[in-house]
mmCIF file of C-alpha atoms in Angstrom:
data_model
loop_
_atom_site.group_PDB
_atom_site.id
_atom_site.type_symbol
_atom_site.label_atom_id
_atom_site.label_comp_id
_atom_site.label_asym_id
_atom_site.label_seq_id
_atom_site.Cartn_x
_atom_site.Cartn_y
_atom_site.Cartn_z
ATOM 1 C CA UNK A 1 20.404 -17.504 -8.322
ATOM 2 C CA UNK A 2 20.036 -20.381 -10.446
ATOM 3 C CA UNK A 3 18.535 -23.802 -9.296
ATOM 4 C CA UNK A 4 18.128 -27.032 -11.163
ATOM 5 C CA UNK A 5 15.157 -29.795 -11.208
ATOM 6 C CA UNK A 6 17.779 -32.967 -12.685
ATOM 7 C CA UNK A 7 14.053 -34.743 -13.288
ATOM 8 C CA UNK A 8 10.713 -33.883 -14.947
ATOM 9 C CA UNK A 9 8.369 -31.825 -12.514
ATOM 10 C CA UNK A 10 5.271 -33.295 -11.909
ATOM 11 C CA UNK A 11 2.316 -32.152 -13.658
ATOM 12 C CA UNK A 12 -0.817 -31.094 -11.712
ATOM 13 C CA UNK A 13 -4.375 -32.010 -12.317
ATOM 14 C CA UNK A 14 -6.729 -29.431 -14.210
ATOM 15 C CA UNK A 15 -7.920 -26.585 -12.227
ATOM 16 C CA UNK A 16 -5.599 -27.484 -9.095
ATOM 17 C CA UNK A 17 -2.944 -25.089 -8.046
ATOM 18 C CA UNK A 18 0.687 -26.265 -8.823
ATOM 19 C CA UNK A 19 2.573 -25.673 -5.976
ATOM 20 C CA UNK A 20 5.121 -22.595 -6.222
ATOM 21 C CA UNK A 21 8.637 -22.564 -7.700
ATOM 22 C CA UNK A 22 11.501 -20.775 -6.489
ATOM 23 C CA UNK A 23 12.857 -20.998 -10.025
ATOM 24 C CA UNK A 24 13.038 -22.709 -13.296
ATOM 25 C CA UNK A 25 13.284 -26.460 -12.936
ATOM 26 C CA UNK A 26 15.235 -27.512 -16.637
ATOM 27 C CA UNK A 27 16.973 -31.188 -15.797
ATOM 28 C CA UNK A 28 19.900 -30.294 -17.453
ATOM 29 C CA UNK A 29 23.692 -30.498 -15.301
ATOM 30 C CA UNK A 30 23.812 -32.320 -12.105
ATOM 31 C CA UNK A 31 25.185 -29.212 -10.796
ATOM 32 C CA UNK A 32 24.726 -25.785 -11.519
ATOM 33 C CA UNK A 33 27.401 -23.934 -9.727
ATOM 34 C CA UNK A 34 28.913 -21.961 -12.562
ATOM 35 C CA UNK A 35 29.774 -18.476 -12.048
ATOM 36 C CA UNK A 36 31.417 -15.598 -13.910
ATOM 37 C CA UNK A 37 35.023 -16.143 -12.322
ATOM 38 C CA UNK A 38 34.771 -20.348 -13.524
ATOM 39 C CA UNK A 39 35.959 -21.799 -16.845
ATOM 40 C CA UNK A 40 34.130 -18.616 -18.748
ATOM 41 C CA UNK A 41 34.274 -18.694 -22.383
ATOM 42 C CA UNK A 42 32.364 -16.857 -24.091
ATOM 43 C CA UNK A 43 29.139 -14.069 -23.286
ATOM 44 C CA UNK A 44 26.498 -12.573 -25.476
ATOM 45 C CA UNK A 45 25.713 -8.575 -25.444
ATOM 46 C CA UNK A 46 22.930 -8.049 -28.186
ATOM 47 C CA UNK A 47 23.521 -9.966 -31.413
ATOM 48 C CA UNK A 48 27.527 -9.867 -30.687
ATOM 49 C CA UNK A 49 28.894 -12.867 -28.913
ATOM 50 C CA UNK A 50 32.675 -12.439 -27.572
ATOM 51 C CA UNK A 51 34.414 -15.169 -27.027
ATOM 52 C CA UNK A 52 38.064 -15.515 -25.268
ATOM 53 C CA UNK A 53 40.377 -18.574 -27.499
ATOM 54 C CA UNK A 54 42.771 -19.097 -24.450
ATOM 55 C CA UNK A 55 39.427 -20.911 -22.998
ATOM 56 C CA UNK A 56 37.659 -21.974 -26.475
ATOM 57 C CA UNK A 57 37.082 -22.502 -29.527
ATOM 58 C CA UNK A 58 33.057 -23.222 -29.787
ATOM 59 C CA UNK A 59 30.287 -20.854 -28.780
ATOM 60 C CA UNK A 60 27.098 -22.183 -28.159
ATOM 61 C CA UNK A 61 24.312 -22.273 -30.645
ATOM 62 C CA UNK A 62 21.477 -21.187 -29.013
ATOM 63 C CA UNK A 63 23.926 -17.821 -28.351
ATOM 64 C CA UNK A 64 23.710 -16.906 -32.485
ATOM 65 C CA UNK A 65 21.332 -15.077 -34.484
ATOM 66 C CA UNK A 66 21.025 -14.663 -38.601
ATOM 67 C CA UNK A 67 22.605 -11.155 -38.113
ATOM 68 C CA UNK A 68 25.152 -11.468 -35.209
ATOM 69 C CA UNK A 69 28.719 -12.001 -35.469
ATOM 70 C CA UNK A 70 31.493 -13.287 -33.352
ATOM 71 C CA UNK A 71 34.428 -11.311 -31.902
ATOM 72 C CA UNK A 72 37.292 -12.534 -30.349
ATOM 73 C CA UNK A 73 38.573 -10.661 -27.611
ATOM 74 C CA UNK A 74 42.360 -11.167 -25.660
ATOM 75 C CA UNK A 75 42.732 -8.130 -22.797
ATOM 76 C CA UNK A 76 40.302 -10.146 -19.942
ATOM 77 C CA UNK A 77 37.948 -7.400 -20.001
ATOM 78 C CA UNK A 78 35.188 -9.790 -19.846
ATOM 79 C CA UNK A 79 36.247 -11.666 -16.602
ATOM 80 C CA UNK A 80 33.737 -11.643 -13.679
ATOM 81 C CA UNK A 81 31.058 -9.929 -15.876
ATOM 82 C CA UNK A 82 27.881 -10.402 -14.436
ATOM 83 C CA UNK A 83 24.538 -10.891 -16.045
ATOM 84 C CA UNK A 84 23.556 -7.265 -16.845
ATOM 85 C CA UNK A 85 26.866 -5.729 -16.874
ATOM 86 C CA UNK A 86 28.102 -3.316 -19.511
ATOM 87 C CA UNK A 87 29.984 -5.005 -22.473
ATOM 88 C CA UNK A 88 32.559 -3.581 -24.572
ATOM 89 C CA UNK A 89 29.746 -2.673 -27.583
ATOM 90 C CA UNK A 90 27.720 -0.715 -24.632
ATOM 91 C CA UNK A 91 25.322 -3.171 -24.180
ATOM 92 C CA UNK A 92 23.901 -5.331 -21.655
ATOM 93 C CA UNK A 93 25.596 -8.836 -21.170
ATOM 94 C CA UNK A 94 22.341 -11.480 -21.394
ATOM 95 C CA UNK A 95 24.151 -14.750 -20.941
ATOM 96 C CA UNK A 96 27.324 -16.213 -20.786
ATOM 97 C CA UNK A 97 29.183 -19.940 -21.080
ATOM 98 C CA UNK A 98 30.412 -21.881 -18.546
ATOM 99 C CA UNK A 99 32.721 -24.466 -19.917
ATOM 100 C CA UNK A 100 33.981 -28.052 -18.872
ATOM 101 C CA UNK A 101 31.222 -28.471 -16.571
ATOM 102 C CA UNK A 102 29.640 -31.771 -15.388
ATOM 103 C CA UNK A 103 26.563 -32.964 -17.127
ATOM 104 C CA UNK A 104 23.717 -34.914 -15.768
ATOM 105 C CA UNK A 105 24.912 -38.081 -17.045
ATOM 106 C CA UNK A 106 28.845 -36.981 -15.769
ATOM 107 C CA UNK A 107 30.533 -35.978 -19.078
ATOM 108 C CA UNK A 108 31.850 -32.688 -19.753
ATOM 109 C CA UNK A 109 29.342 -30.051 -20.924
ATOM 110 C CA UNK A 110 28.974 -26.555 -22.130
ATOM 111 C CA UNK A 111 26.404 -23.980 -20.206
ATOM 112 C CA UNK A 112 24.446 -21.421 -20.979
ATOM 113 C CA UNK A 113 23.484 -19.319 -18.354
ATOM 114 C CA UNK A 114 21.155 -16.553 -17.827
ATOM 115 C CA UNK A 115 18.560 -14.296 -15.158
ATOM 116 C CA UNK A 116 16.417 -17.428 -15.788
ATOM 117 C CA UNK A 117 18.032 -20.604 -16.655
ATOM 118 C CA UNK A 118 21.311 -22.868 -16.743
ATOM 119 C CA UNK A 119 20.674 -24.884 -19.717
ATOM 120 C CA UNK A 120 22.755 -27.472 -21.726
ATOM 121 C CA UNK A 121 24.263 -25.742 -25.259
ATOM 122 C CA UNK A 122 24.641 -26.941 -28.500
ATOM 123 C CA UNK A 123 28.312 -26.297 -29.127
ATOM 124 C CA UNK A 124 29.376 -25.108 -32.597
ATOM 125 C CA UNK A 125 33.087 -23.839 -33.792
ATOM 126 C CA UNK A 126 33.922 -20.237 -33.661
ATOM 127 C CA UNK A 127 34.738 -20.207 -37.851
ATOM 128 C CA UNK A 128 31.424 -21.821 -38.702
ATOM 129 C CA UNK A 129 29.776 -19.871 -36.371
ATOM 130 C CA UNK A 130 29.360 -16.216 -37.650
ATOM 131 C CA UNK A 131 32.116 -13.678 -39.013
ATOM 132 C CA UNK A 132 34.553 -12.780 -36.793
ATOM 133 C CA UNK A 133 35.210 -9.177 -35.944
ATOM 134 C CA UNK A 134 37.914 -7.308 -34.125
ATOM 135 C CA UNK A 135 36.825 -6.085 -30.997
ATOM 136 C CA UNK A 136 35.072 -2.658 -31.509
ATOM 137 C CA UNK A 137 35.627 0.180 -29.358
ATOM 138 C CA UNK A 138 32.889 0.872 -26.408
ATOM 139 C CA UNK A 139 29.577 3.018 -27.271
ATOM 140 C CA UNK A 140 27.494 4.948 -25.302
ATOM 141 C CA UNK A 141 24.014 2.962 -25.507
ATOM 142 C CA UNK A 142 21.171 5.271 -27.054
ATOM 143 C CA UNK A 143 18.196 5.142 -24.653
ATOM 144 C CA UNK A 144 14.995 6.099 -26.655
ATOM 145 C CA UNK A 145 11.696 6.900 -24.514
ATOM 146 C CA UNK A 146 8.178 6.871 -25.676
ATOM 147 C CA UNK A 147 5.090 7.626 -24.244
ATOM 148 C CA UNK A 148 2.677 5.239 -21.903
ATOM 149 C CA UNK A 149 -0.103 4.030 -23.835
ATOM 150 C CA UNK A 150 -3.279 5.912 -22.824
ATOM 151 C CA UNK A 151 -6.187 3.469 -23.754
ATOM 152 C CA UNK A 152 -9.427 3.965 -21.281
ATOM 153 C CA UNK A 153 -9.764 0.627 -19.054
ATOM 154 C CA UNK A 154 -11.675 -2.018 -20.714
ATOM 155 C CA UNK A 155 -14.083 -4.500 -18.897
ATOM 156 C CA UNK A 156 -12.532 -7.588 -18.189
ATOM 157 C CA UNK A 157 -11.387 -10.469 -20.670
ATOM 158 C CA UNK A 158 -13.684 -12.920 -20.284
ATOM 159 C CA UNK A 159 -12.206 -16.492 -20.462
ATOM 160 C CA UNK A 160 -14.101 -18.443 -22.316
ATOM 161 C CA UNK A 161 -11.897 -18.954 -25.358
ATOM 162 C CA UNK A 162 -9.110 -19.049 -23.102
ATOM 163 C CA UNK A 163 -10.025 -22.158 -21.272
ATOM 164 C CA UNK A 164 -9.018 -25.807 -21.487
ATOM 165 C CA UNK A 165 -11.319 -26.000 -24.127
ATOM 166 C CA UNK A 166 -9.031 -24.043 -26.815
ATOM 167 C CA UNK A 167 -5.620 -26.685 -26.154
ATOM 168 C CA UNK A 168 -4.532 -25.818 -22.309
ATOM 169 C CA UNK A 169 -5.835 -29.564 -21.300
ATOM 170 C CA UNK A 170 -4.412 -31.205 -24.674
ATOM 171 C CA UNK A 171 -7.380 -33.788 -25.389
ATOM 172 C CA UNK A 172 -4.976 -36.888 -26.207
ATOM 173 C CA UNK A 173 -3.426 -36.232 -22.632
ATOM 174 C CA UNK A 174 -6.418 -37.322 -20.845
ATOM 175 C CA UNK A 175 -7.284 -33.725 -19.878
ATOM 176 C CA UNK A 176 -3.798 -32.949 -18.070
ATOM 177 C CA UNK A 177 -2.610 -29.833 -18.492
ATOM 178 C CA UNK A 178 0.977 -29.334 -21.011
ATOM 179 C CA UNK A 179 1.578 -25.878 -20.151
ATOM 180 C CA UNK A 180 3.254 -24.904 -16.202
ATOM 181 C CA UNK A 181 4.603 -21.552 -15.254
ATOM 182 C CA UNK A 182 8.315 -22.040 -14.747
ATOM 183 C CA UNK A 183 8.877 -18.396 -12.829
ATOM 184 C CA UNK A 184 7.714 -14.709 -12.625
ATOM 185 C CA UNK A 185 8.788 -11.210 -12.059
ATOM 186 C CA UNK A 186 6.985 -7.769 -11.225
ATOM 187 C CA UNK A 187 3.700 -8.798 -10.602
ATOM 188 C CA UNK A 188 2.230 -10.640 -8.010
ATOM 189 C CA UNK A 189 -1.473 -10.952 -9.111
ATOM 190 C CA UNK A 190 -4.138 -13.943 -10.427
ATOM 191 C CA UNK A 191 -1.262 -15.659 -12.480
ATOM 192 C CA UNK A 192 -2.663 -19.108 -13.115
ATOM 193 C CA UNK A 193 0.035 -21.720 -12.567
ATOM 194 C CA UNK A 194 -0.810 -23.485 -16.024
ATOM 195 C CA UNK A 195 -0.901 -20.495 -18.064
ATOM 196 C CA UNK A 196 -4.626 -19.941 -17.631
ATOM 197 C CA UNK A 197 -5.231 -16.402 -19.542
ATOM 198 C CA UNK A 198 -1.884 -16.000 -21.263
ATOM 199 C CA UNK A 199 -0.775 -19.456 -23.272
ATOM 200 C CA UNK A 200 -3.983 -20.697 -25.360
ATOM 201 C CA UNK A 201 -4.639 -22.357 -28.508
ATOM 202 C CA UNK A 202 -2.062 -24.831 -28.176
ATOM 203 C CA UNK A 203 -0.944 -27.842 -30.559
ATOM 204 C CA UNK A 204 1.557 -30.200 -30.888
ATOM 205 C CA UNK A 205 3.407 -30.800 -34.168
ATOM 206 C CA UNK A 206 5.021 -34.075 -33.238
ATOM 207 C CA UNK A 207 6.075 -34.572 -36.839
ATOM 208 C CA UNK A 208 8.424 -31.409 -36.981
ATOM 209 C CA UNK A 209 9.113 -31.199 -32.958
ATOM 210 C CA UNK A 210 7.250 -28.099 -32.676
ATOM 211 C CA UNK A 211 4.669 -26.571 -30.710
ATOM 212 C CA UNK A 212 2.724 -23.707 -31.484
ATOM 213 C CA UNK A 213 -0.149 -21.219 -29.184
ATOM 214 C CA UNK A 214 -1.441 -17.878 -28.784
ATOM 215 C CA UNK A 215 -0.605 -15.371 -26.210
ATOM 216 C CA UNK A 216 -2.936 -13.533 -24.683
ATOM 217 C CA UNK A 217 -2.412 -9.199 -23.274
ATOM 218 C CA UNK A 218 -3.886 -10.418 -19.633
ATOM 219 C CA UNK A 219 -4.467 -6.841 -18.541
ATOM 220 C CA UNK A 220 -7.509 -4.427 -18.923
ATOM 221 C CA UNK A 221 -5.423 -2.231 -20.808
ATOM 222 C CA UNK A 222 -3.574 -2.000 -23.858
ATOM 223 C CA UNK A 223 -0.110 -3.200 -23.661
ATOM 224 C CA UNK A 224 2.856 -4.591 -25.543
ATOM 225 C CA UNK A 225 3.512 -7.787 -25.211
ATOM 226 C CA UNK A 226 6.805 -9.593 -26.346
ATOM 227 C CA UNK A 227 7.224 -13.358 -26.553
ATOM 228 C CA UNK A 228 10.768 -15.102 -26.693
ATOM 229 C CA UNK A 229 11.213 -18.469 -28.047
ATOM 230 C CA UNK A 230 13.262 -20.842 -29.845
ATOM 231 C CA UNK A 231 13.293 -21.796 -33.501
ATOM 232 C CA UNK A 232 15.674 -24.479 -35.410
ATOM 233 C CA UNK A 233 18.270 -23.120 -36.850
ATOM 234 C CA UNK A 234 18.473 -23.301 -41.210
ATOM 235 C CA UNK A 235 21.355 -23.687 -42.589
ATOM 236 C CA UNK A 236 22.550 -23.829 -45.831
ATOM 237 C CA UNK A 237 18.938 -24.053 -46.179
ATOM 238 C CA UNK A 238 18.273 -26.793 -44.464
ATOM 239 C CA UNK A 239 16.589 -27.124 -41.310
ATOM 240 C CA UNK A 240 18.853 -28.300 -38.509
ATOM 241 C CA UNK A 241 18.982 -29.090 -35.030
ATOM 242 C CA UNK A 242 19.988 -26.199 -33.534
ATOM 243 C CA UNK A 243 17.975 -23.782 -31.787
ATOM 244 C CA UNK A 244 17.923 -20.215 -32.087
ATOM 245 C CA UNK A 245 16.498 -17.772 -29.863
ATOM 246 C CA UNK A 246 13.821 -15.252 -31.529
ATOM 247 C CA UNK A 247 11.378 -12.746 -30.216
ATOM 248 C CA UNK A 248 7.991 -11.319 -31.455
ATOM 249 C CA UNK A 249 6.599 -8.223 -30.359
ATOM 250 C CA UNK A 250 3.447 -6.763 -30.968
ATOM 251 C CA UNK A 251 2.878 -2.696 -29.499
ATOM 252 C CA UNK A 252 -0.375 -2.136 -28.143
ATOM 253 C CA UNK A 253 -2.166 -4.868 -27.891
ATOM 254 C CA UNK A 254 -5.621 -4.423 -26.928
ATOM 255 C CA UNK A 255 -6.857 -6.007 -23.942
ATOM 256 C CA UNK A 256 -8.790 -8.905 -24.627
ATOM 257 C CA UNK A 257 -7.665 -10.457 -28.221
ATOM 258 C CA UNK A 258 -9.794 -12.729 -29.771
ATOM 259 C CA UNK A 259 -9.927 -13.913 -33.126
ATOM 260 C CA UNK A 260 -10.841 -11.076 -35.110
ATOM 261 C CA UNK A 261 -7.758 -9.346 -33.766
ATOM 262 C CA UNK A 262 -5.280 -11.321 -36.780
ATOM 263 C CA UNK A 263 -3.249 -14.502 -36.553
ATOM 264 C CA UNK A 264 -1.049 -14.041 -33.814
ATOM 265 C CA UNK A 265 0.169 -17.672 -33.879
ATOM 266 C CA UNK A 266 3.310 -18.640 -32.582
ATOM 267 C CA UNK A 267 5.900 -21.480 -33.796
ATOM 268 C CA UNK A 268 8.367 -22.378 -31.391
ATOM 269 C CA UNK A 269 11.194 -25.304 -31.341
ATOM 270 C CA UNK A 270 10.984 -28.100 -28.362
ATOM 271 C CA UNK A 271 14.118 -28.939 -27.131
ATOM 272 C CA UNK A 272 15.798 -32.355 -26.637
ATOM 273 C CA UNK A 273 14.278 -33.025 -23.113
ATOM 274 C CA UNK A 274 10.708 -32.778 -24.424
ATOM 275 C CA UNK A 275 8.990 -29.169 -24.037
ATOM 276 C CA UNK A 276 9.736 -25.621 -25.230
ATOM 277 C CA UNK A 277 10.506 -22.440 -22.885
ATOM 278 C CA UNK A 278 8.362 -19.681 -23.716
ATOM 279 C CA UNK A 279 9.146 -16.100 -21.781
ATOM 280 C CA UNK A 280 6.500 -13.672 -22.020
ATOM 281 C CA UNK A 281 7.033 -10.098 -20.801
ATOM 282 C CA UNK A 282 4.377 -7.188 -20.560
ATOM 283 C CA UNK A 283 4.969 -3.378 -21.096
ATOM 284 C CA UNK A 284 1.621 -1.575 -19.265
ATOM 285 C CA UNK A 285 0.255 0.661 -17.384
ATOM 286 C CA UNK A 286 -1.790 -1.914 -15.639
ATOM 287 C CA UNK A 287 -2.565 -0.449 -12.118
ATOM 288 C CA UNK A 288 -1.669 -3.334 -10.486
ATOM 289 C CA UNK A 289 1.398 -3.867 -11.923
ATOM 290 C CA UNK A 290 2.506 -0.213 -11.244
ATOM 291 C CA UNK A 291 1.997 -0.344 -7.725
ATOM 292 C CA UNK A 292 3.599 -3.439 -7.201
ATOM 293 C CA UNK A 293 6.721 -3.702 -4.747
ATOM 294 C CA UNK A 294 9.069 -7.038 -5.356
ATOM 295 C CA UNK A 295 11.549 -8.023 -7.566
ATOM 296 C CA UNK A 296 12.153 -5.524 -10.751
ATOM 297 C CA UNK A 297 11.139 -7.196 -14.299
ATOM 298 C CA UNK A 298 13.230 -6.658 -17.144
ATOM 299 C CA UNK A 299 12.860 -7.685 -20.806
ATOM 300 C CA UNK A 300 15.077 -9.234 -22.729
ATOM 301 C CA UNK A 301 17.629 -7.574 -24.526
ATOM 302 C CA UNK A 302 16.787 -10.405 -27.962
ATOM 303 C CA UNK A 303 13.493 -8.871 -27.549
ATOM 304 C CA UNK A 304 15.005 -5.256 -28.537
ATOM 305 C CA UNK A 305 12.713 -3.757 -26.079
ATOM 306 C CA UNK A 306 11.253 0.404 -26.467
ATOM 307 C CA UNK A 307 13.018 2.640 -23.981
ATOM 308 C CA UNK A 308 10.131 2.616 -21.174
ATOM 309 C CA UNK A 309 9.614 5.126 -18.437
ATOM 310 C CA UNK A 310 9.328 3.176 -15.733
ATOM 311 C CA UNK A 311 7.640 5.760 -13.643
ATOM 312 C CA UNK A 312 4.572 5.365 -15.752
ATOM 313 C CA UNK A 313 5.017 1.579 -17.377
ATOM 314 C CA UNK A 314 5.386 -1.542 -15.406
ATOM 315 C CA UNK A 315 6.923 -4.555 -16.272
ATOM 316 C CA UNK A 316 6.055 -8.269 -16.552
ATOM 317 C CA UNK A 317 8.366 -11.215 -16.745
ATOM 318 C CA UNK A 318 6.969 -14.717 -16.952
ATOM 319 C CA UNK A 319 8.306 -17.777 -17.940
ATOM 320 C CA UNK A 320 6.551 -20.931 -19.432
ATOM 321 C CA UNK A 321 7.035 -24.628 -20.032
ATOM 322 C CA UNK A 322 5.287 -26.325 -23.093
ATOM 323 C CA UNK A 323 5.238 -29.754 -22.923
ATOM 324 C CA UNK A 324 5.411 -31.334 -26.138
ATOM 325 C CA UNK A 325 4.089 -34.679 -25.668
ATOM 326 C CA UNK A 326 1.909 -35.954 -23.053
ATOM 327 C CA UNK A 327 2.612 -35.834 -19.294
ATOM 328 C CA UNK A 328 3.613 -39.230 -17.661
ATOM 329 C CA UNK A 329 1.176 -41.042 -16.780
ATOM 330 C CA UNK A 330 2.963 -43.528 -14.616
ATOM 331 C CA UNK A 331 6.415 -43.600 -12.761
ATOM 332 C CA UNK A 332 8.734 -45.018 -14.921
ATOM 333 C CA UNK A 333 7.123 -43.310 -18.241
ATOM 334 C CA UNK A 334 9.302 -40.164 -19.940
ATOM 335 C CA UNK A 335 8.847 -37.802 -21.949
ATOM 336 C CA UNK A 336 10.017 -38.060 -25.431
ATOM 337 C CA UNK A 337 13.844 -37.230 -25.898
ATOM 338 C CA UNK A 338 13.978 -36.725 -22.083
ATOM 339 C CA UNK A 339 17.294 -38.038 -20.273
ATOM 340 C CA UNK A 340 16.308 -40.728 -17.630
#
């Protein structure tokens, strides 16, 4: 289900409770009622993005990576996928593009949608894109387990360099906090609506439109953490406007980083409405996250994620906004390079 906030969400006070989200809140389209059977496109299964040229010529951006390539494909094979579905390379599909949709100022716009979002793309042409491919013939995908980490429980993470003091209350925002969780899968426990124990050591790089933080392993045991963001695109070597989608991992993290565990600093791109998305998933064996009983987490497939045995590893989805300016601080007042 996908559901759309057309306006900036308001911005709670420190140390207040946001009030809960059913679901990401991007102001992007008026309308988000795209589906797999309407105006279709194109739809990305690892680094390959298909893409059908009776319906267009463009993919969208934000779809490409350095070592992906296009393929066009003809038979229809790809009609009424749905998010998770098989593709013809054998793996997952992770989004697809909804074409000739209305925008949120009534224009005709491309969409990128996935488990979390329905976003506005950045529409490029196919032959500029990437190399395109023929259509290769369906593989079995290789599943690869590995063993639960085994670390003893630790005692747990104090907060004290997690706090509004190290950038979750940005100082030149009057103390209001930047950071709001957006949505959250496979754990129910103490997650802190403004990112309290996971986001930290924020700061804004107005100059380059660019954020950058920390993330934390919130867990009293060792566990891998992946983060997926968005970087500008180079090309040519230049630095453009485009954003791609990237993913750090780091296996075992201990429980409790702090400084003397390495630079662990992450860069990410804000988009054109003022803040960056940030999705943070957990691999652990957490016993609170084991025995938990409501909607399934998954991790996503950008990330390249370890074959887990989910019998014995439970996983973590969250999802993050980043402001990158100040909040409003009056009605009337928007973010930088947000759409009024």
């Amino acid at each position: 289900e996908v559901v759309v906030d057309p306006v900036p969400e308001e911005t709670p006070a420190p140390n207040e409770p946001a009030p809960a989200t059913d679901a990401p809140t991007d102001p992007v389209a008026s309308e988000c009622s795209c589906d797999p059977e309407q105006n279709v496109g194109s739809w990305k299964c690892g680094t390959t993005v298909y893409y059908d040229p009776a319906v267009t010529t463009t993919v969208c951006s934000q779809q490409m990576e350095s070592d992906g390539e296009v393929v066009a494909i003809t038979d229809g094979s790809m009609a009424g996928l749905e998010i998770g579905g098989t593709c013809p390379n054998g793996l997952a599909l992770s989004n697809y593009i909804c074409y000739n949709m209305v925008g949120s100022d009534g224009g005709d716009v491309a969409l990128k949608v996935d488990l979390q979002a329905c976003d506005e793309c950045d529409p490029v042409p196919v032959e500029t894109a990437a190399p395109v491919a023929e259509t290769p013939a369906p593989t079995d995908p290789v599943i690869e387990t590995v063993e639960a980490p085994t670390d003893p429980p630790v005692e747990e993470c104090p907060m004290d360099y997690l706090d509004s003091s190290n950038g979750l209350t940005y100082s030149e925002c009057s103390g209001e906090s930047i950071v709001s969780l957006r949505a959250s899968a496979g754990y129910d426990g103490d997650l802190d609506m403004n990112g309290v124990g996971v986001i930290y050591d924020i700061e804004l790089l107005t100059a380059t439109n660019e954020v950058t933080f920390k993330v934390n392993n919130m867990f009293d045991v060792a566990s891998d953490v992946y983060v997926k963001y968005e970087v500008f695109a180079t090309i040519d070597g230049s630095v453009s406007s485009f954003r791609n989608p990237t993913c750090d991992e780091v296996q075992a993290q201990p429980a409790c980083v702090d400084e003397t565990y390495g630079d662990n600093t992450v860069t990410a791109a804000c988009r054109t409405q003022g803040y960056a998305v940030v999705y943070v998933y957990y691999a652990t064996t957490d016993p609170a996250v084991l025995a938990f009983a409501g909607e399934d987490a998954t991790i996503d497939n950008c990330c390249y994620p370890e074959g887990y045995d989910l019998s014995t590893t439970g996983l973590v989805e969250l999802s993050y906004k980043i402001e990158c300016d100040c909040p409003p601080m009056a009605e009337g007042r928007y973010l930088r390079g947000s759409k009024r």
